[in-house]
Tab-separated table of C-alpha atoms in Angstrom:
chain	number	residue	atom	x	y	z
L	1	MET	CA	87.228	58.243	127.209
L	2	THR	CA	84.343	57.252	129.429
L	3	GLY	CA	83.192	58.521	132.814
L	4	GLU	CA	81.564	56.688	135.673
L	5	THR	CA	78.204	58.314	134.953
L	6	GLY	CA	77.828	56.133	131.872
L	7	THR	CA	78.792	58.690	129.297
L	8	ALA	CA	81.264	58.170	126.479
L	9	ARG	CA	82.883	61.379	125.322
L	10	ARG	CA	86.147	63.125	124.579
L	11	PRO	CA	87.789	65.305	127.252
L	12	GLN	CA	86.454	68.832	127.108
L	13	PRO	CA	86.564	72.023	129.186
L	14	TRP	CA	84.171	72.277	132.109
L	15	PRO	CA	80.919	73.689	130.666
L	16	SER	CA	79.599	77.029	131.837
L	17	THR	CA	76.345	77.383	133.725
L	18	GLU	CA	74.703	78.959	130.677
L	19	ALA	CA	75.740	76.039	128.448
L	20	ALA	CA	74.630	73.365	130.886
L	21	ARG	CA	71.239	71.778	130.685
L	22	LEU	CA	69.297	73.158	133.618
L	23	PRO	CA	67.553	70.685	135.902
L	24	ARG	CA	63.826	70.891	136.259
L	25	GLN	CA	61.812	70.509	139.434
L	26	ARG	CA	60.218	67.070	139.738
L	27	ASP	CA	56.494	67.039	138.993
L	28	SER	CA	54.679	65.251	141.802
L	29	SER	CA	51.527	64.751	139.736
L	30	ALA	CA	50.590	61.333	138.392
L	31	VAL	CA	52.307	60.276	135.162
L	32	ALA	CA	50.751	58.330	132.310
L	33	GLN	CA	53.906	56.276	131.842
L	34	LEU	CA	56.595	56.122	134.485
L	35	ARG	CA	60.033	56.809	133.011
L	36	LEU	CA	62.811	54.875	134.720
L	37	LEU	CA	66.501	55.500	134.069
L	38	VAL	CA	69.001	52.845	135.195
L	39	ALA	CA	72.711	53.688	134.976
L	40	VAL	CA	75.515	51.297	135.934
L	41	GLY	CA	78.357	53.575	134.773
L	42	THR	CA	81.329	52.631	132.648
L	43	ASP	CA	83.516	50.625	135.015
L	44	LYS	CA	85.034	47.621	133.213
L	45	HIS	CA	83.526	45.204	135.751
L	46	PRO	CA	80.073	43.831	134.856
L	47	PHE	CA	77.159	44.552	137.172
L	48	ASP	CA	74.925	41.581	136.390
L	49	ARG	CA	73.372	41.615	139.849
L	50	LEU	CA	71.675	44.992	139.417
L	51	VAL	CA	70.563	44.235	135.861
L	52	ASP	CA	69.172	40.821	136.874
L	53	TRP	CA	67.291	42.334	139.815
L	54	LEU	CA	65.816	44.947	137.486
L	55	ALA	CA	64.779	42.368	134.885
L	56	HIS	CA	63.062	40.266	137.558
L	57	TRP	CA	61.143	43.314	138.784
L	58	HIS	CA	60.211	44.472	135.287
L	59	ALA	CA	58.738	41.072	134.411
L	60	GLN	CA	56.231	41.487	137.256
L	61	ALA	CA	55.705	45.261	137.167
L	62	ALA	CA	52.193	46.496	136.641
L	63	GLY	CA	51.430	49.444	134.391
L	64	PRO	CA	53.434	51.033	131.565
L	65	ILE	CA	57.122	51.569	132.333
L	66	GLY	CA	59.384	53.518	129.982
L	67	LEU	CA	62.879	52.098	130.473
L	68	THR	CA	66.324	53.406	129.664
L	69	VAL	CA	68.966	50.941	130.870
L	70	GLN	CA	72.603	51.993	130.482
L	71	HIS	CA	74.266	48.630	131.156
L	72	GLY	CA	77.909	49.401	130.379
L	73	HIS	CA	80.122	46.312	130.280
L	74	THR	CA	77.353	44.093	131.635
L	75	ASN	CA	75.849	41.699	129.085
L	76	ALA	CA	72.932	43.310	127.281
L	77	PRO	CA	69.724	42.458	129.159
L	78	GLN	CA	66.514	41.370	127.474
L	79	LEU	CA	64.863	44.644	128.389
L	80	PRO	CA	63.460	47.517	126.324
L	81	GLY	CA	65.634	50.605	126.212
L	82	ALA	CA	68.886	48.754	126.899
L	83	VAL	CA	72.038	50.511	125.651
L	84	PRO	CA	75.710	50.038	126.657
L	85	PHE	CA	76.598	53.731	126.917
L	86	LEU	CA	74.965	57.110	126.468
L	87	GLY	CA	76.484	60.298	125.126
L	88	HIS	CA	76.892	63.038	127.711
L	89	ASP	CA	74.018	65.175	126.439
L	90	THR	CA	71.797	62.121	126.021
L	91	LEU	CA	72.403	61.024	129.596
L	92	GLN	CA	71.707	64.524	130.907
L	93	GLN	CA	68.421	64.607	128.980
L	94	ALA	CA	67.513	61.127	130.264
L	95	MET	CA	67.982	62.348	133.835
L	96	ILE	CA	65.868	65.415	133.121
L	97	ASP	CA	63.069	63.297	131.630
L	98	ALA	CA	63.152	60.440	134.158
L	99	ASP	CA	60.669	60.068	136.991
L	100	LEU	CA	62.976	57.666	138.866
L	101	VAL	CA	66.718	57.048	138.696
L	102	VAL	CA	68.403	53.803	139.741
L	103	CYS	CA	72.180	53.773	139.664
L	104	HIS	CA	75.365	52.214	140.952
L	105	GLY	CA	77.242	53.862	143.823
L	106	GLY	CA	79.471	56.081	141.670
L	107	PRO	CA	79.778	59.497	143.365
L	108	ALA	CA	79.520	61.464	140.099
L	109	THR	CA	76.379	59.585	139.027
L	110	ILE	CA	74.744	60.183	142.404
L	111	LEU	CA	75.596	63.903	142.359
L	112	GLU	CA	74.241	64.303	138.831
L	113	ALA	CA	70.991	62.542	139.737
L	114	ARG	CA	70.482	64.795	142.750
L	115	ARG	CA	71.340	67.901	140.701
L	116	HIS	CA	68.476	66.986	138.385
L	117	GLY	CA	66.016	66.664	141.253
L	118	HIS	CA	66.194	62.938	142.007
L	119	LEU	CA	66.691	61.031	145.221
L	120	PRO	CA	68.575	58.220	143.470
L	121	ILE	CA	67.863	54.586	144.265
L	122	VAL	CA	71.396	53.283	144.706
L	123	VAL	CA	72.729	49.726	144.456
L	124	PRO	CA	76.474	49.935	145.202
L	125	ARG	CA	78.945	47.641	143.486
L	126	ASP	CA	80.420	44.953	145.737
L	127	PRO	CA	84.080	43.983	145.158
L	128	ALA	CA	83.473	40.618	146.838
L	129	ARG	CA	81.216	39.797	143.864
L	130	GLY	CA	83.743	40.974	141.269
L	131	GLU	CA	81.823	44.203	140.608
L	132	HIS	CA	84.640	46.629	141.435
L	133	VAL	CA	88.267	46.789	142.525
L	134	ASP	CA	87.531	48.090	146.030
L	135	ASN	CA	84.676	48.817	148.413
L	136	HIS	CA	84.489	52.601	148.066
L	137	GLN	CA	80.985	52.458	146.551
L	138	LEU	CA	79.687	50.424	149.489
L	139	LEU	CA	81.217	52.787	152.043
L	140	PHE	CA	80.118	55.942	150.251
L	141	ALA	CA	76.565	54.759	149.520
L	142	ARG	CA	76.079	53.600	153.103
L	143	ARG	CA	77.175	56.979	154.408
L	144	LEU	CA	74.771	58.796	152.066
L	145	GLY	CA	72.004	56.319	152.857
L	146	ALA	CA	72.373	56.959	156.578
L	147	ALA	CA	72.132	60.705	155.862
L	148	GLY	CA	68.989	60.247	153.761
L	149	LEU	CA	70.693	61.524	150.597
L	150	VAL	CA	70.081	58.327	148.611
L	151	ALA	CA	67.693	55.390	148.835
L	152	LEU	CA	70.201	52.616	149.554
L	153	CYS	CA	69.285	49.124	148.319
L	154	GLU	CA	71.694	46.268	149.010
L	155	THR	CA	69.256	43.405	148.419
L	156	ARG	CA	66.895	42.475	145.620
L	157	GLU	CA	63.950	42.828	147.981
L	158	ALA	CA	64.996	46.352	148.971
L	159	LEU	CA	65.311	47.389	145.318
L	160	HIS	CA	61.946	45.900	144.396
L	161	ASP	CA	60.298	47.619	147.367
L	162	ALA	CA	61.854	50.963	146.414
L	163	LEU	CA	60.715	50.623	142.807
L	164	ALA	CA	57.200	49.652	143.874
L	165	ALA	CA	57.040	52.720	146.124
L	166	GLY	CA	58.366	54.905	143.300
L	167	VAL	CA	55.814	53.612	140.821
L	168	ALA	CA	53.019	54.275	143.323
L	169	ASP	CA	54.293	57.788	144.103
L	170	PRO	CA	57.297	59.117	142.126
L	171	SER	CA	57.435	62.234	144.307
L	172	ARG	CA	58.837	60.078	147.139
L	173	TYR	CA	62.124	60.052	145.209
L	174	ALA	CA	62.231	63.728	144.279
L	175	VAL	CA	64.402	66.452	145.780
L	176	ALA	CA	64.652	70.144	144.984
L	177	ALA	CA	66.634	70.637	141.782
L	178	ASP	CA	69.267	73.356	141.959
L	179	PRO	CA	69.954	75.173	138.644
L	180	GLU	CA	72.830	77.087	140.278
L	181	ALA	CA	74.633	73.931	141.382
L	182	HIS	CA	76.461	73.258	138.124
L	183	GLU	CA	79.523	75.402	138.833
L	184	ALA	CA	79.726	74.002	142.367
L	185	ARG	CA	79.700	70.433	141.077
L	186	ARG	CA	83.432	70.301	140.344
L	187	ALA	CA	84.281	71.291	143.922
L	188	ALA	CA	81.710	68.802	145.224
L	189	VAL	CA	83.196	65.977	143.166
L	190	ALA	CA	86.659	66.810	144.509
L	191	ARG	CA	85.323	66.773	148.065
L	192	VAL	CA	83.511	63.483	147.439
L	193	GLY	CA	86.734	62.013	146.092
L	194	GLN	CA	88.529	62.953	149.301
L	195	ILE	CA	85.766	61.409	151.414
L	196	VAL	CA	85.948	58.205	149.367
L	197	ASP	CA	89.738	58.069	149.726
L	198	ASP	CA	89.429	58.522	153.486
L	199	LEU	CA	86.769	55.823	153.761
L	200	VAL	CA	88.810	53.327	151.751
L	201	ALA	CA	91.934	54.097	153.760
L	202	ARG	CA	90.112	53.493	157.026
L	203	SER	CA	88.681	50.209	155.778
L	204	THR	CA	92.066	48.805	154.668
L	205	PRO	CA	93.252	46.277	157.277
L	206	ARG	CA	96.579	47.117	158.829
L	207	PRO	CA	99.206	44.363	158.982
L	208	SER	CA	99.207	42.569	162.277
L	209	ARG	CA	102.100	43.363	164.613
L	210	TRP	CA	101.599	40.177	166.603
L	211	ARG	CA	104.196	38.188	164.676
L	212	ALA	CA	106.884	40.822	165.315
L	213	TRP	CA	106.176	40.874	169.056
L	214	SER	CA	105.822	37.130	169.358
L	215	ARG	CA	109.194	36.232	167.878
L	216	THR	CA	111.609	34.581	170.299
L	217	ARG	CA	114.453	36.884	171.212
L	218	PRO	CA	118.003	35.609	170.675
L	219	GLY	CA	119.379	33.787	173.715
L	220	THR	CA	115.952	32.986	175.211
L	221	LYS	CA	113.994	29.784	175.298
L	222	GLU	CA	110.655	29.575	173.560
L	223	THR	CA	107.785	28.960	175.962
L	224	ARG	CA	105.354	26.312	174.774
């Protein structure tokens, strides 16, 4: 079984706080090699757009960049550190070690990144491009972006600008890590799920009632 965070693992009981890997506070000092984690999750739809945007940026990036690219069902990119899926513990460690996190708009991925002290750079999947079955990632990421809880990037230029800013100063994409947040995560995920459901429901067009009202009643002439 796989989860949207990009992990591949068997179902297991919710881990205790003591067993969980504790997040560390982001170090705002300069780093010798910037470590960038990119996670597209495990949805069956490919996310070529994000991977292509990343590859274009990486080809022009200055300075040493340590990449980990979890590309899921997207074709393997010609990038160092590319891997389809990561084990749960491996992904947690990658988030702990990373200086910057770029991810899709999956709520669980975003929450995990923030728990580990990251302001995630988020590129939501777009169903109009065949990247998902619905637009819940767009709606959710836009809401979080407006609240300043993620760095929302819906264009290649926005992603490249965010990455350039992160390379220059990784602390711009750091938030306070919360070691006590692990037990609260399950309740947060449930709440996020409800918000997503509400957003999708509101965005679903209702069937027009015009045809029902515009039908000619029996025994009356149709006005043309």
